[in-house]
Amino acid sequence: MATLQSLIGLINKIQRACTVLGDHGGEGMSLWEALPSVAVVGGQSSGKSSVLESVVGRDFLPRGSGIVTRRPLVLQLHKTEGGVDYAEFLHAPKKRFTDFAAVRREIQDETDRITGKTKHISNIPIQLSIYSPNVVNLTLIDLPGLTKVAVEGQADSIVEDIENMVRSYVEKPNCIILAISPANQDIATSDAIKLAREVDPTGERTFGVLTKLDLMDKGTNALDVWIQHTISVLEGRSYRLQHPWVGIVNRSQADINKNVDMIAARRKEREYFESSPDYGHLASKMGSEYLAKLLSQHLEVVIRQRIPSIIALINKTIDEINAELDRIGRPIGGDSGAQLYTILEMCRAFERVFKEHLDGGRPGGDRIYGVFDHQLPAALKKLPFDRHLSTRNVQKVVSEADGYQPHLIAPEQGYRRLIDGSISFFKGPAEASVDAVHFVLKELVRKSIAETEELKRFPTLQSDIAAAANEALERFREEGRKTVLRLVDMESSYLTVDFFRKLHLEPEKIPNPQGPNAPNGPNAPNQDRYSDNHFRKIGSNVSAYIGMVCDTLKNSIPKAVVYCQVLSAKRSLLNNFYAQVGRKEKERLGAMLDEDPQLMERRATLAKRLELYKQARDDIDSVAWK
Ligand SMILES: Nc1nc2c(ncn2[C@@H]2O[C@H](COP(=O)(O)OP(=O)(O)OP(=O)(O)O)[C@@H](O)[C@H]2O)c(=O)[nH]1
């Protein structure tokens, strides 16, 4: 019996959990649907409410003549270890009823609230929990009585409406049917048995209950035949169901009027069967207490059968919740160690994606080569050396460098000035390469942040990482800028001596590109021709030298840029950030892991659901293996 208590208590627990989760059945196979319940079905005034009350052991249901039960009543019985009995309605959860006459009034009022004070019915259930040491754990459903005719004030459809509503409860395969028939009517015409046979043809979940046995024992001959018939039903010889029929003696209207209490009624019922000449031999298998026991035993069997499918359903739900939790990300532990760990994990995930972009696993890194392959050569080509090394400018620069004494052999100062002036032009394209690569890297940082799945839920951390990475890129850009400018300056600082030494060994063979009538062509005056040729040669020498420098820089600028910017970004983009994070207080770390409030709420709800389902599974496991 102890096992049974815990088993049914567990089912009540799961059902309560379902209510908390808002899982009342409906679409698909829900947990609620998988659990058994007991529905009381019978004609009007057949004694349904009386049977329910006997099982519960309390007076609390509205009773009277005519149609009394007009809404389904879902009744959960909870066995307590002691203390006073009390009741609670789902529609008024804060109110504890200890006066059961008040419970009866509340059922009436709550019925009227939906149906009005008419004789109409409603299929919206009233949910009532009763806590008492004198009950077994059961969920019972009291349903409006089946009828054959509408009474005055009721629509003709009511007969069908009630039948349909009752059918909607009892047709569920997990519903155990308590089919109530009064013994003073022919079972052949019992609406309860008719409906039960329809929805449960094999009779495996139907319990036949005969009420009002006491109303037919004041013997006449005709009654004797009737009683023999009743005995044959109770002995299982006619109208056989898979479960034995149980005879019941409830309180008569006169008992109710005299306020005979439940305990006295049970005692009276027991005495009735024990002393009955007709049913005495069946006494141990009759009465409301026996019915309650029978029901409980059956529930145990049914629940045990259901355990595998209930566990499967719970496991499926747990898997679904876990999958969603994985998708939106697990909650982070509250201690600073866990927070720090999470932040570093996120950073590493970002760095992984960023490196993939550079190394070719993801697109974008090739744009850096594009800078060296197109942008830099194009910019170098556009440098205005033609203008700077035109004969006129060469003459101007050389003359200025000579001062009052024109040079005699080679214009050493003039060469230097022309070369320095030319080399300084390289600074523009060198800096432009640094900037271009900087912007490619910045764009890759932006992309990598957006593509790091793990980071998606942490908008604050996203912008922190972006800020840290961009700050580092700025530093690398500055480093790159300094380095390429230094490369250019180095070209000015020491000239390649061999180049000029070789010049002397070469014969003069400078064609005049500007034609014979040009100012320095063959038709120009002699003096001019001499100096023009002279300066053109200087210009051409400088130009050749600058061409050589240009080739060198075209190769060395990319090396400097990659060294200072690309490799640094790959190696140490977040190094400063790591140092900063390591020094941060717990609160600051928490703030970095701020999430979208909606997401947090969703996670909390899911976590709660998960907890409930896991609890339910643990409970079932602990009972299932007893
Ligand atoms: N003598 C006697 N009277 C009974 C018995 N069972 C029920 N009654 C009386 O029959 C009347 C109807 O009983 P209820 O329990 O209200 O019947 P019900 O099926 O719930 O009625 P509705 O909800 O109106 O359909 C009441 O006056 C009860 O006292 C019984 O076993 N013996």
mmCIF file of C-alpha atoms in Angstrom, residues 366-620:
data_model
loop_
_atom_site.group_PDB
_atom_site.id
_atom_site.type_symbol
_atom_site.label_atom_id
_atom_site.label_comp_id
_atom_site.label_asym_id
_atom_site.label_seq_id
_atom_site.Cartn_x
_atom_site.Cartn_y
_atom_site.Cartn_z
ATOM 1 C CA ASP A 366 43.500 38.003 -50.079
ATOM 2 C CA ARG A 367 42.599 41.698 -50.106
ATOM 3 C CA ILE A 368 45.862 42.376 -48.279
ATOM 4 C CA TYR A 369 47.817 40.853 -51.172
ATOM 5 C CA GLY A 370 45.663 42.999 -53.450
ATOM 6 C CA VAL A 371 47.119 46.081 -51.757
ATOM 7 C CA PHE A 372 50.687 44.957 -52.496
ATOM 8 C CA ASP A 373 49.966 43.612 -55.949
ATOM 9 C CA HIS A 374 47.836 46.443 -57.408
ATOM 10 C CA GLN A 375 47.442 49.427 -55.151
ATOM 11 C CA LEU A 376 51.106 49.973 -54.233
ATOM 12 C CA PRO A 377 52.589 49.500 -57.757
ATOM 13 C CA ALA A 378 49.864 51.728 -59.245
ATOM 14 C CA ALA A 379 50.590 54.475 -56.725
ATOM 15 C CA LEU A 380 54.342 54.210 -57.354
ATOM 16 C CA LYS A 381 53.789 54.481 -61.086
ATOM 17 C CA LYS A 382 51.840 57.695 -60.628
ATOM 18 C CA LEU A 383 54.629 59.488 -58.759
ATOM 19 C CA PRO A 384 55.597 62.712 -60.666
ATOM 20 C CA PHE A 385 59.241 61.863 -61.388
ATOM 21 C CA ASP A 386 58.917 63.103 -64.978
ATOM 22 C CA ARG A 387 58.241 66.556 -63.721
ATOM 23 C CA HIS A 388 60.770 66.450 -60.898
ATOM 24 C CA LEU A 389 63.545 65.162 -63.161
ATOM 25 C CA SER A 390 62.751 67.278 -66.226
ATOM 26 C CA THR A 391 65.844 68.960 -67.643
ATOM 27 C CA ARG A 392 64.567 72.325 -66.506
ATOM 28 C CA ASN A 393 64.013 71.265 -62.934
ATOM 29 C CA VAL A 394 67.266 69.380 -62.824
ATOM 30 C CA GLN A 395 69.067 72.517 -64.004
ATOM 31 C CA LYS A 396 67.236 74.584 -61.390
ATOM 32 C CA VAL A 397 67.994 72.262 -58.515
ATOM 33 C CA VAL A 398 71.610 71.704 -59.527
ATOM 34 C CA SER A 399 72.257 75.434 -59.994
ATOM 35 C CA GLU A 400 70.741 76.236 -56.621
ATOM 36 C CA ALA A 401 72.908 73.585 -55.006
ATOM 37 C CA ASP A 402 76.040 74.955 -56.731
ATOM 38 C CA GLY A 403 75.642 78.447 -55.362
ATOM 39 C CA TYR A 404 78.001 81.110 -56.709
ATOM 40 C CA GLN A 405 80.530 78.533 -57.947
ATOM 41 C CA PRO A 406 79.096 76.187 -60.657
ATOM 42 C CA HIS A 407 80.289 72.596 -60.317
ATOM 43 C CA LEU A 408 83.320 71.552 -62.253
ATOM 44 C CA ILE A 409 82.947 67.823 -62.668
ATOM 45 C CA ALA A 410 79.895 66.092 -61.157
ATOM 46 C CA PRO A 411 77.357 68.129 -59.204
ATOM 47 C CA GLU A 412 77.595 66.118 -55.972
ATOM 48 C CA GLN A 413 75.240 68.414 -54.024
ATOM 49 C CA GLY A 414 72.829 68.642 -56.968
ATOM 50 C CA TYR A 415 72.618 64.850 -57.240
ATOM 51 C CA ARG A 416 71.929 64.541 -53.539
ATOM 52 C CA ARG A 417 69.185 67.134 -53.593
ATOM 53 C CA LEU A 418 67.549 65.602 -56.636
ATOM 54 C CA ILE A 419 67.718 62.101 -55.114
ATOM 55 C CA ASP A 420 66.459 63.222 -51.682
ATOM 56 C CA GLY A 421 63.614 65.141 -53.308
ATOM 57 C CA SER A 422 62.637 62.123 -55.393
ATOM 58 C CA ILE A 423 62.835 59.619 -52.551
ATOM 59 C CA SER A 424 60.541 61.731 -50.383
ATOM 60 C CA PHE A 425 57.784 61.065 -52.927
ATOM 61 C CA PHE A 426 57.760 57.411 -51.832
ATOM 62 C CA LYS A 427 56.388 58.401 -48.428
ATOM 63 C CA GLY A 428 52.868 58.854 -49.851
ATOM 64 C CA PRO A 429 52.409 55.355 -51.348
ATOM 65 C CA ALA A 430 54.167 53.794 -48.344
ATOM 66 C CA GLU A 431 51.710 55.364 -45.886
ATOM 67 C CA ALA A 432 48.789 54.607 -48.186
ATOM 68 C CA SER A 433 49.716 50.896 -48.104
ATOM 69 C CA VAL A 434 49.766 50.955 -44.309
ATOM 70 C CA ASP A 435 46.316 52.581 -44.230
ATOM 71 C CA ALA A 436 44.851 50.262 -46.848
ATOM 72 C CA VAL A 437 45.953 47.160 -44.950
ATOM 73 C CA HIS A 438 44.692 48.735 -41.726
ATOM 74 C CA PHE A 439 41.213 49.091 -43.195
ATOM 75 C CA VAL A 440 41.212 45.536 -44.505
ATOM 76 C CA LEU A 441 42.134 44.283 -41.029
ATOM 77 C CA LYS A 442 39.462 46.444 -39.403
ATOM 78 C CA GLU A 443 36.843 45.075 -41.735
ATOM 79 C CA LEU A 444 37.986 41.515 -40.959
ATOM 80 C CA VAL A 445 37.608 42.228 -37.229
ATOM 81 C CA ARG A 446 34.050 43.438 -37.809
ATOM 82 C CA LYS A 447 33.241 40.378 -39.905
ATOM 83 C CA SER A 448 34.840 37.968 -37.461
ATOM 84 C CA ILE A 449 32.825 39.343 -34.551
ATOM 85 C CA ALA A 450 29.623 38.953 -36.503
ATOM 86 C CA GLU A 451 30.582 35.419 -37.487
ATOM 87 C CA THR A 452 31.569 34.182 -34.013
ATOM 88 C CA GLU A 453 28.488 32.159 -33.017
ATOM 89 C CA GLU A 454 29.440 31.996 -29.327
ATOM 90 C CA LEU A 455 29.527 35.792 -29.114
ATOM 91 C CA LYS A 456 26.059 36.375 -30.521
ATOM 92 C CA ARG A 457 24.330 36.416 -27.128
ATOM 93 C CA PHE A 458 26.739 38.940 -25.555
ATOM 94 C CA PRO A 459 26.301 42.343 -27.231
ATOM 95 C CA THR A 460 28.372 44.123 -24.583
ATOM 96 C CA LEU A 461 31.296 41.731 -24.915
ATOM 97 C CA GLN A 462 31.039 42.049 -28.689
ATOM 98 C CA SER A 463 31.582 45.776 -28.583
ATOM 99 C CA ASP A 464 34.299 45.409 -25.921
ATOM 100 C CA ILE A 465 36.232 42.998 -28.131
ATOM 101 C CA ALA A 466 35.675 45.208 -31.191
ATOM 102 C CA ALA A 467 36.983 48.237 -29.307
ATOM 103 C CA ALA A 468 40.019 46.336 -28.000
ATOM 104 C CA ALA A 469 40.841 44.878 -31.415
ATOM 105 C CA ASN A 470 40.507 48.238 -33.169
ATOM 106 C CA GLU A 471 42.644 49.913 -30.552
ATOM 107 C CA ALA A 472 45.329 47.278 -31.158
ATOM 108 C CA LEU A 473 45.037 47.741 -34.929
ATOM 109 C CA GLU A 474 45.590 51.491 -34.463
ATOM 110 C CA ARG A 475 48.800 50.753 -32.578
ATOM 111 C CA PHE A 476 49.955 48.372 -35.288
ATOM 112 C CA ARG A 477 49.151 50.972 -37.920
ATOM 113 C CA GLU A 478 51.323 53.516 -36.113
ATOM 114 C CA GLU A 479 54.106 50.962 -35.919
ATOM 115 C CA GLY A 480 53.705 50.145 -39.602
ATOM 116 C CA ARG A 481 53.701 53.815 -40.539
ATOM 117 C CA LYS A 482 56.890 54.480 -38.607
ATOM 118 C CA THR A 483 58.602 51.456 -40.135
ATOM 119 C CA VAL A 484 57.787 52.187 -43.787
ATOM 120 C CA LEU A 485 58.770 55.852 -43.373
ATOM 121 C CA ARG A 486 62.019 54.662 -41.890
ATOM 122 C CA LEU A 487 62.577 52.407 -44.904
ATOM 123 C CA VAL A 488 62.130 55.422 -47.167
ATOM 124 C CA ASP A 489 64.439 57.553 -44.991
ATOM 125 C CA MET A 490 67.044 54.812 -45.059
ATOM 126 C CA GLU A 491 67.128 55.049 -48.842
ATOM 127 C CA SER A 492 68.086 58.739 -48.459
ATOM 128 C CA SER A 493 70.588 58.167 -45.688
ATOM 129 C CA TYR A 494 73.132 56.221 -47.698
ATOM 130 C CA LEU A 495 73.236 55.955 -51.463
ATOM 131 C CA THR A 496 74.404 52.906 -53.356
ATOM 132 C CA VAL A 497 77.947 53.866 -54.313
ATOM 133 C CA ASP A 498 78.438 51.188 -56.940
ATOM 134 C CA PHE A 499 75.626 52.584 -59.028
ATOM 135 C CA PHE A 500 77.418 55.917 -59.531
ATOM 136 C CA ARG A 501 80.850 54.383 -59.969
ATOM 137 C CA LYS A 502 79.542 52.284 -62.830
ATOM 138 C CA LEU A 503 78.114 55.388 -64.490
ATOM 139 C CA HIS A 504 81.582 56.695 -65.381
ATOM 140 C CA LEU A 505 82.437 53.534 -67.237
ATOM 141 C CA GLU A 506 79.395 53.757 -69.516
ATOM 142 C CA PRO A 507 79.648 55.664 -72.833
ATOM 143 C CA GLU A 508 77.387 58.679 -73.286
ATOM 144 C CA LYS A 509 74.478 57.630 -75.442
ATOM 145 C CA ILE A 510 71.602 59.757 -74.558
ATOM 146 C CA PRO A 511 69.169 60.188 -77.439
ATOM 147 C CA ASN A 512 67.174 63.338 -77.557
ATOM 148 C CA PRO A 513 63.629 62.312 -77.048
ATOM 149 C CA GLN A 514 62.263 65.722 -77.876
ATOM 150 C CA GLY A 515 63.211 65.988 -81.578
ATOM 151 C CA PRO A 516 65.709 68.136 -83.549
ATOM 152 C CA ASN A 517 63.861 71.455 -83.146
ATOM 153 C CA ALA A 518 63.490 71.262 -79.437
ATOM 154 C CA PRO A 519 65.346 73.922 -77.435
ATOM 155 C CA ASN A 520 68.084 71.419 -76.725
ATOM 156 C CA GLY A 521 67.895 69.678 -80.137
ATOM 157 C CA PRO A 522 70.708 69.701 -82.763
ATOM 158 C CA ASN A 523 69.479 73.043 -84.147
ATOM 159 C CA ALA A 524 69.757 74.824 -80.766
ATOM 160 C CA PRO A 525 72.769 77.012 -80.022
ATOM 161 C CA ASN A 526 75.959 75.171 -78.985
ATOM 162 C CA GLN A 527 76.275 76.467 -75.480
ATOM 163 C CA ASP A 528 72.709 75.502 -74.653
ATOM 164 C CA ARG A 529 73.114 72.138 -76.220
ATOM 165 C CA TYR A 530 76.085 71.424 -74.005
ATOM 166 C CA SER A 531 74.354 72.302 -70.780
ATOM 167 C CA ASP A 532 71.049 70.700 -71.773
ATOM 168 C CA ASN A 533 72.752 67.424 -72.545
ATOM 169 C CA HIS A 534 74.634 67.709 -69.334
ATOM 170 C CA PHE A 535 71.506 68.222 -67.211
ATOM 171 C CA ARG A 536 69.509 65.655 -69.145
ATOM 172 C CA LYS A 537 72.214 63.152 -68.334
ATOM 173 C CA ILE A 538 72.078 64.067 -64.675
ATOM 174 C CA GLY A 539 68.260 63.731 -64.733
ATOM 175 C CA SER A 540 68.495 60.397 -66.464
ATOM 176 C CA ASN A 541 71.099 59.113 -63.961
ATOM 177 C CA VAL A 542 68.939 60.173 -61.032
ATOM 178 C CA SER A 543 65.905 58.645 -62.699
ATOM 179 C CA ALA A 544 67.699 55.320 -63.125
ATOM 180 C CA TYR A 545 68.794 55.398 -59.512
ATOM 181 C CA ILE A 546 65.261 56.207 -58.303
ATOM 182 C CA GLY A 547 63.949 53.348 -60.457
ATOM 183 C CA MET A 548 66.243 51.030 -58.543
ATOM 184 C CA VAL A 549 65.100 52.457 -55.188
ATOM 185 C CA CYS A 550 61.518 52.073 -56.308
ATOM 186 C CA ASP A 551 62.042 48.373 -57.045
ATOM 187 C CA THR A 552 63.573 47.909 -53.621
ATOM 188 C CA LEU A 553 60.716 49.691 -51.827
ATOM 189 C CA LYS A 554 58.072 47.856 -53.839
ATOM 190 C CA ASN A 555 59.429 44.725 -52.164
ATOM 191 C CA SER A 556 60.315 46.025 -48.734
ATOM 192 C CA ILE A 557 57.158 48.040 -47.951
ATOM 193 C CA PRO A 558 54.922 44.885 -48.053
ATOM 194 C CA LYS A 559 57.410 43.099 -45.805
ATOM 195 C CA ALA A 560 57.267 45.913 -43.268
ATOM 196 C CA VAL A 561 53.463 46.134 -43.414
ATOM 197 C CA VAL A 562 52.981 42.393 -42.958
ATOM 198 C CA TYR A 563 55.539 42.303 -40.180
ATOM 199 C CA CYS A 564 54.133 45.253 -38.228
ATOM 200 C CA GLN A 565 50.413 44.935 -38.885
ATOM 201 C CA VAL A 566 49.296 41.558 -40.198
ATOM 202 C CA LEU A 567 51.534 39.337 -38.100
ATOM 203 C CA SER A 568 50.956 41.411 -34.969
ATOM 204 C CA ALA A 569 47.212 41.212 -35.498
ATOM 205 C CA LYS A 570 47.454 37.475 -35.924
ATOM 206 C CA ARG A 571 49.609 37.022 -32.848
ATOM 207 C CA SER A 572 48.521 39.596 -30.342
ATOM 208 C CA LEU A 573 45.309 41.349 -31.339
ATOM 209 C CA LEU A 574 43.746 40.941 -27.886
ATOM 210 C CA ASN A 575 46.870 40.815 -25.681
ATOM 211 C CA ASN A 576 46.147 44.148 -24.020
ATOM 212 C CA PHE A 577 42.516 43.180 -23.604
ATOM 213 C CA TYR A 578 43.493 39.960 -21.809
ATOM 214 C CA ALA A 579 45.627 41.941 -19.395
ATOM 215 C CA GLN A 580 42.775 44.389 -18.738
ATOM 216 C CA VAL A 581 40.178 41.645 -18.245
ATOM 217 C CA GLY A 582 42.469 39.860 -15.803
ATOM 218 C CA ARG A 583 42.534 42.953 -13.574
ATOM 219 C CA LYS A 584 38.739 43.490 -13.621
ATOM 220 C CA GLU A 585 36.489 43.103 -10.585
ATOM 221 C CA LYS A 586 33.695 40.548 -10.472
ATOM 222 C CA GLU A 587 30.948 43.132 -11.120
ATOM 223 C CA ARG A 588 32.739 44.516 -14.141
ATOM 224 C CA LEU A 589 33.176 41.014 -15.548
ATOM 225 C CA GLY A 590 29.479 40.360 -15.016
ATOM 226 C CA ALA A 591 28.629 43.574 -16.854
ATOM 227 C CA MET A 592 30.722 42.463 -19.836
ATOM 228 C CA LEU A 593 28.592 39.324 -20.060
ATOM 229 C CA ASP A 594 25.314 41.251 -20.207
ATOM 230 C CA GLU A 595 22.739 39.617 -22.415
ATOM 231 C CA ASP A 596 19.495 40.497 -24.129
ATOM 232 C CA PRO A 597 16.931 40.509 -21.262
ATOM 233 C CA GLN A 598 14.395 38.601 -23.366
ATOM 234 C CA LEU A 599 16.901 35.864 -23.995
ATOM 235 C CA MET A 600 17.714 35.643 -20.306
ATOM 236 C CA GLU A 601 14.052 35.359 -19.459
ATOM 237 C CA ARG A 602 13.545 32.608 -22.030
ATOM 238 C CA ARG A 603 16.522 30.724 -20.623
ATOM 239 C CA ALA A 604 15.198 31.046 -17.073
ATOM 240 C CA THR A 605 11.802 29.686 -18.151
ATOM 241 C CA LEU A 606 13.420 26.808 -19.988
ATOM 242 C CA ALA A 607 15.671 26.051 -17.045
ATOM 243 C CA LYS A 608 12.637 25.945 -14.745
ATOM 244 C CA ARG A 609 10.782 23.632 -17.113
ATOM 245 C CA LEU A 610 13.842 21.436 -17.413
ATOM 246 C CA GLU A 611 14.110 21.264 -13.624
ATOM 247 C CA LEU A 612 10.456 20.233 -13.305
ATOM 248 C CA TYR A 613 10.715 17.552 -15.950
ATOM 249 C CA LYS A 614 13.950 16.207 -14.486
ATOM 250 C CA GLN A 615 12.351 16.178 -11.052
ATOM 251 C CA ALA A 616 9.375 14.283 -12.472
ATOM 252 C CA ARG A 617 11.732 11.787 -14.115
ATOM 253 C CA ASP A 618 13.705 11.273 -10.906
ATOM 254 C CA ASP A 619 10.472 10.766 -8.972
ATOM 255 C CA ILE A 620 9.224 8.222 -11.473
#
